[in-house]
Short mmCIF file of C-alpha atoms and ligand atoms in Angstrom, two decimals:
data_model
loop_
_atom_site.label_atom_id
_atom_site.label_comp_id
_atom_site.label_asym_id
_atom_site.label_seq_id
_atom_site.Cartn_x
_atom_site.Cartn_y
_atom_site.Cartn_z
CA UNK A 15 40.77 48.56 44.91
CA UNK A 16 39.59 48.32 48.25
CA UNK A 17 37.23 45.91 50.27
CA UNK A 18 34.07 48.47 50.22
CA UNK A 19 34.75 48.11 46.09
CA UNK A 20 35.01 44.79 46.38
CA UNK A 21 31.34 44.01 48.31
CA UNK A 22 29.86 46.61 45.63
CA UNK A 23 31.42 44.06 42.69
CA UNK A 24 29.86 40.91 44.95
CA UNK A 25 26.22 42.74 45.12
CA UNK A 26 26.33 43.58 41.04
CA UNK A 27 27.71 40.03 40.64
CA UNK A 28 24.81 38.13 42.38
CA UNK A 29 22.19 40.30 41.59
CA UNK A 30 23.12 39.56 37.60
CA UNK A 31 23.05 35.42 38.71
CA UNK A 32 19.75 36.34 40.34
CA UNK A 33 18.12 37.76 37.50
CA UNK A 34 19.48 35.78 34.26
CA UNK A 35 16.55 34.62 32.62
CA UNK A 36 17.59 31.54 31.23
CA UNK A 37 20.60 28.83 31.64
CA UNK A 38 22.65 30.20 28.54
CA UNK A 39 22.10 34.00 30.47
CA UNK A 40 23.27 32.16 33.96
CA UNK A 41 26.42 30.98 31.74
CA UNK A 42 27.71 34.19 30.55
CA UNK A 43 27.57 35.67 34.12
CA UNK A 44 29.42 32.83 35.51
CA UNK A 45 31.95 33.52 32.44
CA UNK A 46 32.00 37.27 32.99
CA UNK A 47 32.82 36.91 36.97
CA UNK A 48 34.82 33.47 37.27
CA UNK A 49 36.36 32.96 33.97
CA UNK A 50 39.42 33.04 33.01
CA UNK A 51 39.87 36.32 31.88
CA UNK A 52 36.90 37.36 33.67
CA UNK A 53 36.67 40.01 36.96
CA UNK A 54 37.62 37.95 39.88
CA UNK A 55 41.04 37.41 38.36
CA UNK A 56 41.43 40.67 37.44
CA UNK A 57 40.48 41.46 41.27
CA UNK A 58 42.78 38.80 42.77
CA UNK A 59 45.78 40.03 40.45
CA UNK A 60 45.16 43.56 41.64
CA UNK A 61 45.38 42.24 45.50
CA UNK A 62 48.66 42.52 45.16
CA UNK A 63 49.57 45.57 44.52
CA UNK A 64 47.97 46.20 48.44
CA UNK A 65 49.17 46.60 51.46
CA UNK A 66 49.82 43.46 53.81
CA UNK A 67 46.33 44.61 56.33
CA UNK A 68 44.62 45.80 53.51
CA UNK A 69 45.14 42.73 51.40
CA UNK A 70 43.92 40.30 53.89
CA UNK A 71 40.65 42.10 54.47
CA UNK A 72 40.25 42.70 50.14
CA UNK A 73 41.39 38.68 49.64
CA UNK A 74 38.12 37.33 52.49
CA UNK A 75 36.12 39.79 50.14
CA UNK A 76 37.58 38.83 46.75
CA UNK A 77 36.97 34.70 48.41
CA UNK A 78 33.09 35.36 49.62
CA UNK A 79 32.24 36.77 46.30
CA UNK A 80 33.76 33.75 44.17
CA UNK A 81 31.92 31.26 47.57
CA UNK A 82 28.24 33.44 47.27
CA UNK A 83 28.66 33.64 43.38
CA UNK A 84 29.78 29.92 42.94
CA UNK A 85 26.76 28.53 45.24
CA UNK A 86 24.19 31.00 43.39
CA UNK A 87 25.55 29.73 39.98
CA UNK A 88 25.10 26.13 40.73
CA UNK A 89 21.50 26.60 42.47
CA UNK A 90 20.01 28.27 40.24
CA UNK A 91 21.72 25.95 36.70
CA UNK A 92 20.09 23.27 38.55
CA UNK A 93 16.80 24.70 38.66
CA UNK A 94 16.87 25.43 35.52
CA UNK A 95 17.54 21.72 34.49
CA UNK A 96 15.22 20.64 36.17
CA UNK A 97 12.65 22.90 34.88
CA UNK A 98 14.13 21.64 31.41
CA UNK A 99 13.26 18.01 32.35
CA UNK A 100 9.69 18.22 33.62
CA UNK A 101 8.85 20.56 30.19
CA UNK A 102 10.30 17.84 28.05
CA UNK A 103 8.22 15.25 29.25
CA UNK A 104 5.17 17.38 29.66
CA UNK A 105 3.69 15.96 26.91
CA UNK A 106 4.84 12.83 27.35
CA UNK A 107 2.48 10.37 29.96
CA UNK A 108 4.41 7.62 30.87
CA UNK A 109 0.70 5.96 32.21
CA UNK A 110 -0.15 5.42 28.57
CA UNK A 111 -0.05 1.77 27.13
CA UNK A 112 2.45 1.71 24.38
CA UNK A 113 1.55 1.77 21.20
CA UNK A 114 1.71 -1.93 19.83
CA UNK A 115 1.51 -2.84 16.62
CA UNK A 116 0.59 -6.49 15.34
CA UNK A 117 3.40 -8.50 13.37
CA UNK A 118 2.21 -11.12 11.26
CA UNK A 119 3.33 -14.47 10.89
CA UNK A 120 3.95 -17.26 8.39
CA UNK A 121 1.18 -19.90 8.31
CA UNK A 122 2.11 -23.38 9.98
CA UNK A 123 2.10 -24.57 6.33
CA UNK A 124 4.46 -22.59 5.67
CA UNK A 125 6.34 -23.00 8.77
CA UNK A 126 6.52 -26.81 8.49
CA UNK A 127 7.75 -26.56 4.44
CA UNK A 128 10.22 -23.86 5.47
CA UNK A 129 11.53 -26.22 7.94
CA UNK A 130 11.06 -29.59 6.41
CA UNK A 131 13.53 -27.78 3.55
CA UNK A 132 16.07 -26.63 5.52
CA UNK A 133 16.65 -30.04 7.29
CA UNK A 134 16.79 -31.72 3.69
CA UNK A 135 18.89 -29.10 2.61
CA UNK A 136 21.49 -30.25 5.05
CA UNK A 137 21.22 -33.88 4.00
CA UNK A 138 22.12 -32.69 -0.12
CA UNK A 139 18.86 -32.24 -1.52
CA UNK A 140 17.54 -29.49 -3.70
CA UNK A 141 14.20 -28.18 -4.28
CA UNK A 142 12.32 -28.76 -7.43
CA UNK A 143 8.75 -28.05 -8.54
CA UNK A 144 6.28 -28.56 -10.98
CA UNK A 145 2.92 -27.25 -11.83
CA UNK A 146 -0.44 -27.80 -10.00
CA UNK A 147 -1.76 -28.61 -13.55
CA UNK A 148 -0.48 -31.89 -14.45
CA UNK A 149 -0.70 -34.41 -17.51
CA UNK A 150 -2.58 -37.37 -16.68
CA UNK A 151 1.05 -39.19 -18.57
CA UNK A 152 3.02 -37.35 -15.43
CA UNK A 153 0.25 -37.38 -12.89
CA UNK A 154 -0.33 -41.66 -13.49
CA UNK A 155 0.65 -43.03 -16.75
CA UNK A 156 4.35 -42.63 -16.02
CA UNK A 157 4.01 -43.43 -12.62
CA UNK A 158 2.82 -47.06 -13.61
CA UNK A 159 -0.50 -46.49 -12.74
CA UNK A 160 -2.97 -48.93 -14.56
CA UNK A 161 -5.28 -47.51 -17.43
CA UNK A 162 -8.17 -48.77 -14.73
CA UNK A 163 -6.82 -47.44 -11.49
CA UNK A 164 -9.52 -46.34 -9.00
CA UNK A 165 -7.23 -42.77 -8.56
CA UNK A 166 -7.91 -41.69 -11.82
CA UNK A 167 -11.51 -41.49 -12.04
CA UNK A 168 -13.02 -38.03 -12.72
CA UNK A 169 -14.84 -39.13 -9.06
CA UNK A 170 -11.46 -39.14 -7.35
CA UNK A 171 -8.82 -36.96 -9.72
CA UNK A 172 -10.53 -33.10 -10.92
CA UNK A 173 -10.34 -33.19 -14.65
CA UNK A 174 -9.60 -29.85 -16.59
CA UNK A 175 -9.42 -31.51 -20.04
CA UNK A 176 -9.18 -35.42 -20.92
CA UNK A 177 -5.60 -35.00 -20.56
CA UNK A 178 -5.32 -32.42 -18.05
CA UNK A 179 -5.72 -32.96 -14.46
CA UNK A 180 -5.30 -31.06 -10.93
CA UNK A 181 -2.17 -32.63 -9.86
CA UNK A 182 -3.35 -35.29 -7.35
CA UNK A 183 0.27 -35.92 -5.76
CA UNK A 184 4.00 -34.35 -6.33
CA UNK A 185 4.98 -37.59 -7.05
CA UNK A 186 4.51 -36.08 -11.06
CA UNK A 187 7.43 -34.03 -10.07
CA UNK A 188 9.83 -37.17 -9.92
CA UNK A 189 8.94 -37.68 -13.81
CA UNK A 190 10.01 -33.89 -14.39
CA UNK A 191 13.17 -34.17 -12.78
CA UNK A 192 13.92 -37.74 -14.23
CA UNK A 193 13.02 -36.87 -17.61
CA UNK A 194 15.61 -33.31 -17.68
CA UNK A 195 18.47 -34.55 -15.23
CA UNK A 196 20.55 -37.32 -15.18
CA UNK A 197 21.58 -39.73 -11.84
CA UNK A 198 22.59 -39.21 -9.21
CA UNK A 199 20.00 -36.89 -8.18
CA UNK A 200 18.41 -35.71 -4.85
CA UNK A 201 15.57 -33.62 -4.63
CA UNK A 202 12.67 -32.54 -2.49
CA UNK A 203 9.39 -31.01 -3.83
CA UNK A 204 6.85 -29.41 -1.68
CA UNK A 205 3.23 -28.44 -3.45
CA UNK A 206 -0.22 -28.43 -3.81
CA UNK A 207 -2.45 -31.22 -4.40
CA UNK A 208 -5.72 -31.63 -5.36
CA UNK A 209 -8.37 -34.49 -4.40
CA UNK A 210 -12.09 -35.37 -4.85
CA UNK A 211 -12.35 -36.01 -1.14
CA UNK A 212 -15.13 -34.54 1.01
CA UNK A 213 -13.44 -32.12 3.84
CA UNK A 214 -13.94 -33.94 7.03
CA UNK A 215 -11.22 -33.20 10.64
CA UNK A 216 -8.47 -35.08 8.59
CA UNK A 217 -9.18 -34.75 4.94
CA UNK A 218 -9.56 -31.94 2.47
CA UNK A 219 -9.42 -31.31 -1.36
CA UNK A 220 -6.80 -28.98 -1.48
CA UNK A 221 -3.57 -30.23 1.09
CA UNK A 222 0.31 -30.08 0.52
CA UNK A 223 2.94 -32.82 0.14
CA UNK A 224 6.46 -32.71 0.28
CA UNK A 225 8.30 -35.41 -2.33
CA UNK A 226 11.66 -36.35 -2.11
CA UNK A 227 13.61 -38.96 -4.46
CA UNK A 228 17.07 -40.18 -4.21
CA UNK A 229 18.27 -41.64 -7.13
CA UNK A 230 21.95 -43.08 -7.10
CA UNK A 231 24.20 -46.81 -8.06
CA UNK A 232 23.33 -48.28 -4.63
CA UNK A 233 20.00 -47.21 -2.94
CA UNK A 234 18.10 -49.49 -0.56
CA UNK A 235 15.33 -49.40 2.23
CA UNK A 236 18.04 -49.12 4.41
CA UNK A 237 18.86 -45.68 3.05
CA UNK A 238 15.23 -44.63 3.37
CA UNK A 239 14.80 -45.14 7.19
CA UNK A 240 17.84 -44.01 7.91
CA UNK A 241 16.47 -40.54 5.82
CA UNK A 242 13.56 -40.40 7.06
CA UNK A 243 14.52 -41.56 10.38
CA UNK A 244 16.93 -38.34 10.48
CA UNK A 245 14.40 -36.29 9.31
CA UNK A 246 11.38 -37.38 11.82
CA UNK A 247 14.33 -36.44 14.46
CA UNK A 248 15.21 -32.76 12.94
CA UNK A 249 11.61 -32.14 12.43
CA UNK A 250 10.17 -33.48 15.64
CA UNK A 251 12.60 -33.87 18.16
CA UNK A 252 14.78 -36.55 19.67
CA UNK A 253 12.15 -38.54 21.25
CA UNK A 254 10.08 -38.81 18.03
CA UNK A 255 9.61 -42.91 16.67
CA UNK A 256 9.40 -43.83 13.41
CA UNK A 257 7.19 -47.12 12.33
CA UNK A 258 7.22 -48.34 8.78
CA UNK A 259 4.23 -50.83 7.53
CA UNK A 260 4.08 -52.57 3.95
CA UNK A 261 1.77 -50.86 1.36
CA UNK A 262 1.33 -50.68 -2.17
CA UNK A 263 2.04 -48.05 -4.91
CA UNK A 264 2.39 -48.65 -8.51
CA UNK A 265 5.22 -46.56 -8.79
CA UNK A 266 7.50 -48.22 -5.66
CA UNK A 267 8.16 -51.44 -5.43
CA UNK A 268 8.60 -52.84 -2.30
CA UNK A 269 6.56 -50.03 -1.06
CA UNK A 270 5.63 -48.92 2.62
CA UNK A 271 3.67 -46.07 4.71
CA UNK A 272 5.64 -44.95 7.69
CA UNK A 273 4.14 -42.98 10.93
CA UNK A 274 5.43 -40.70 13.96
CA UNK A 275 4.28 -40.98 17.05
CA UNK A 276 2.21 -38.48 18.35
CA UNK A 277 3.93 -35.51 19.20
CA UNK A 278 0.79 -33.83 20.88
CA UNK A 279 0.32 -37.18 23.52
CA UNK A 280 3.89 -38.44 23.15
CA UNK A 281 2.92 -42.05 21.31
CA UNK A 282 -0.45 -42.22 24.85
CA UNK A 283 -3.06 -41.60 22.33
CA UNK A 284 -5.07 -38.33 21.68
CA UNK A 285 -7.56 -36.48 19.93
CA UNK A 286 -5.20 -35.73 17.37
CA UNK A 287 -3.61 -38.98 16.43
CA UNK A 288 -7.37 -40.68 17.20
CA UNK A 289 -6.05 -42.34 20.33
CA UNK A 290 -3.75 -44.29 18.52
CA UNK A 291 -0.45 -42.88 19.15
CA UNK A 292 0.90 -42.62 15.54
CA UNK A 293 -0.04 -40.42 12.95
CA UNK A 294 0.40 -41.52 9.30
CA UNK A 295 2.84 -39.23 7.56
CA UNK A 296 3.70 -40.70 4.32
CA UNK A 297 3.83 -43.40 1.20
CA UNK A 298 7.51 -44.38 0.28
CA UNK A 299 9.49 -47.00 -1.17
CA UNK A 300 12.15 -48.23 -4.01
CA UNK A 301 11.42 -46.34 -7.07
CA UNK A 302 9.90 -49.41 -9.60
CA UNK A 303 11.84 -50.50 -12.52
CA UNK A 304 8.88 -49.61 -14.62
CA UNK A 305 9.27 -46.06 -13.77
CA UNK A 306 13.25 -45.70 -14.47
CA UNK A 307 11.85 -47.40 -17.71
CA UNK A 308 9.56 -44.69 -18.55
CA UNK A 309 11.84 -41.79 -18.30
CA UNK A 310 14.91 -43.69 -20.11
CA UNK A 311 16.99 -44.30 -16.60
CA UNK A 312 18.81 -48.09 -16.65
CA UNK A 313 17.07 -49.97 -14.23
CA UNK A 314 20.14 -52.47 -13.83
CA UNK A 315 22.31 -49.24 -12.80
CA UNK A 316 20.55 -46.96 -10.92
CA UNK A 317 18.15 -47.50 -8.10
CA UNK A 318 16.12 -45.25 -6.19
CA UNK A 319 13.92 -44.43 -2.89
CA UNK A 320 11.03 -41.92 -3.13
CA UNK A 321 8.64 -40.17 -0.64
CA UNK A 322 5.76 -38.05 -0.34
CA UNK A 323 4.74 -36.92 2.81
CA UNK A 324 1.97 -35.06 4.08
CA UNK A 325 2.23 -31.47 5.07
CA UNK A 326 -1.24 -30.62 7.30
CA UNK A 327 -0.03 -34.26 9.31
CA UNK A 328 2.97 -32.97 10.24
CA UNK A 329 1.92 -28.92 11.23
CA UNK A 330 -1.30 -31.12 12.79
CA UNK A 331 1.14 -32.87 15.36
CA UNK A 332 3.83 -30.68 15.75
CA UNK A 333 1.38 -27.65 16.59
CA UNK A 334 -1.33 -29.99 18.23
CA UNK A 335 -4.20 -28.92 15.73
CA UNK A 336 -6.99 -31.43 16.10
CA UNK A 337 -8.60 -30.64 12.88
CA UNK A 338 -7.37 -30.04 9.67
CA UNK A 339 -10.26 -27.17 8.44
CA UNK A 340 -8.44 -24.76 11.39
CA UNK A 341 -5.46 -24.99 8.58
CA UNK A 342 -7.37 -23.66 5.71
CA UNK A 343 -10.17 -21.37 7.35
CA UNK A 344 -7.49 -18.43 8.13
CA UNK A 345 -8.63 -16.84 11.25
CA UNK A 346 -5.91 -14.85 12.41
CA UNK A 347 -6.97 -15.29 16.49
CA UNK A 348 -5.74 -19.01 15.59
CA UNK A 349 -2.56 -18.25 13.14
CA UNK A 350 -1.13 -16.04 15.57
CA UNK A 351 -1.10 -18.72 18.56
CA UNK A 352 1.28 -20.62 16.08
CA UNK A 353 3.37 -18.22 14.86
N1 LIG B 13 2.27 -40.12 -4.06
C1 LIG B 13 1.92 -41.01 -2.96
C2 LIG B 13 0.60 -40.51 -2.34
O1 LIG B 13 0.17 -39.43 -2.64
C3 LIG B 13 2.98 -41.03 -1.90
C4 LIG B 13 4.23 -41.65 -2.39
C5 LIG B 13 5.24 -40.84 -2.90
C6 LIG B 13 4.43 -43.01 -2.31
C7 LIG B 13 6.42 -41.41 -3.35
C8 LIG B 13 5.61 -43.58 -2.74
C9 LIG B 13 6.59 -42.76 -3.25
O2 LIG B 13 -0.03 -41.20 -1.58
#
């Protein structure tokens, strides 16, 4: 082996790096020349067997071919990477607006009974329900409402048959659950109801409530604003105020309405609460004597607190919707500024 055999091998050696078509062809030359068992090795181990002037002159050889070959190698692999990249993305235009693709969302009805559960959950109650088609015995009679009460007038109440109605509260509910389960009991029922009214920014035929009654040896008022208190605070936030005010229900005795403030004006007054800084959420009180009475509950041992609150009122001032039709008309532009 001598030096002029030794610039021959570099020539062949580069002229194959020069002319490999591809990175996997640029791979087996490198392999060939500069692997292990490849032909500079071979070359180097053969320096030996030279003499000492010889050798010197063969080993700056033997080094420029590995230097040229090594620096050819690399140039042209990363060529070829790069080349790799820019096809890749050739049909890719990273100008483009992504594709997006709407989600959908749960209506604020939804939203607010989701919720309104979960808090109660937390507090012990479980969810029960009953059916939108009610007796009038469920819907009034056992609720203590008088044979002459306004409420059940075919003008206020719809009327399927004479003794089937469109439920007109959950309150009906309570009589389920009292008449299948004994005390202590703590449920919440969230539903449909159904009213003669004409729709106007605050009223509609078709709304939701949510009922809850607490039925145990020692229940008071106290028990009921401290719920309810909790609740308005979970639901609303920590700022939220709570004002009870003496009503009348046949089927509560003593009963009361209680209000938030305003969540959209913070209690100054607005166009949803009417300027007036509260908005009326919901009928409540001590569940009447009469009523244990009707479903066979002792009176003289159990006492009770019961709710129903109004759904729309609460996604109205938690969501700041100033009219109560936006709930039911379903135009997605407005659902999805809620979700
Ligand atoms: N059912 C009553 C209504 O619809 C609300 C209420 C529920 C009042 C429970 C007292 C107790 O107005």
């Amino acid at each position: 082996m001598n030096v002029n055999e030794i610039v021959g091998l570099k020539q062949q050696a580069l002229d194959e790096a020069r002319t490999a078509a591809d990175a996997a062809a640029l791979e087996a030359v490198r392999i060939k020349w500069l692997g292990r068992s490849g032909q500079l090795p071979a070359i180097m181990k053969g320096l030996g067997a030279l003499a000492p002037d010889v050798r010197r002159e063969a080993g700056r050889a033997a080094n420029e071919l590995k230097n040229e070959l090594t620096a050819l190698l690399d140039e042209r692999k990363t060529a070829f990477e790069s080349a790799g990249a820019r096809a890749a993305t050739a049909s890719f235009d990273a100008t483009l607006p992504g594709r997006w693709r709407a989600s959908g969302s749960l209506h604020p009805i939804t939203q607010v009974i989701e919720r309104a559960t979960a808090i109660f959950r937390t507090m012990g109650f479980t969810v029960a329900s009953g059916p939108d088609i009610e007796t009038v015995f469920n819907n009034f009679t056992a609720l203590n409402t008088p044979a002459s009460h306004p409420s059940r007038s075919p003008s206020d109440t719809f009327y399927l048959q004479d003794d089937l109605i469109l439920r007109t509260q959950t309150s009906p509910v309570q009589i389920r659950v009292m008449l299948n389960q004994q005390p202590p009991i703590r449920i919440i029922a969230p539903g449909r109801c159904y009213r003669r009214d004409t729709t106007d920014a605050t009223h509609s035929a078709n709304f939701h409530q949510i009922e809850g009654l607490y039925v145990d040896r020692k229940v008071s008022l106290a028990d009921l604003k401290g719920d309810v208190s909790h609740f308005a605070k979970q639901m609303m936030g920590p700022d939220v105020k709570v004002r009870f005010r003496p009503h009348f229900f046949p089927f509560t005795e003593p009963s009361v309405e209680y209000d938030f403030s305003c969540h959209v004006c913070g209690g100054q007054g607005c166009r949803v609460c009417k300027q007036s800084g509260w908005i009326e959420i919901s009928g409540a009180g001590l569940v009447n004597p009469r009523v244990f009475e009707q479903v066979g509950i002792d009176p003289n041992e159990w006492q009770g607190y019961a709710f129903g609150m109004g759904v729309e009122r609460i996604a109205m001032i938690l969501f700041g919707i100033g009219d109560i039709r936006h709930l039911y008309e379903n135009d997605v532009r407005f659902l999805a500024q809620l979700a």
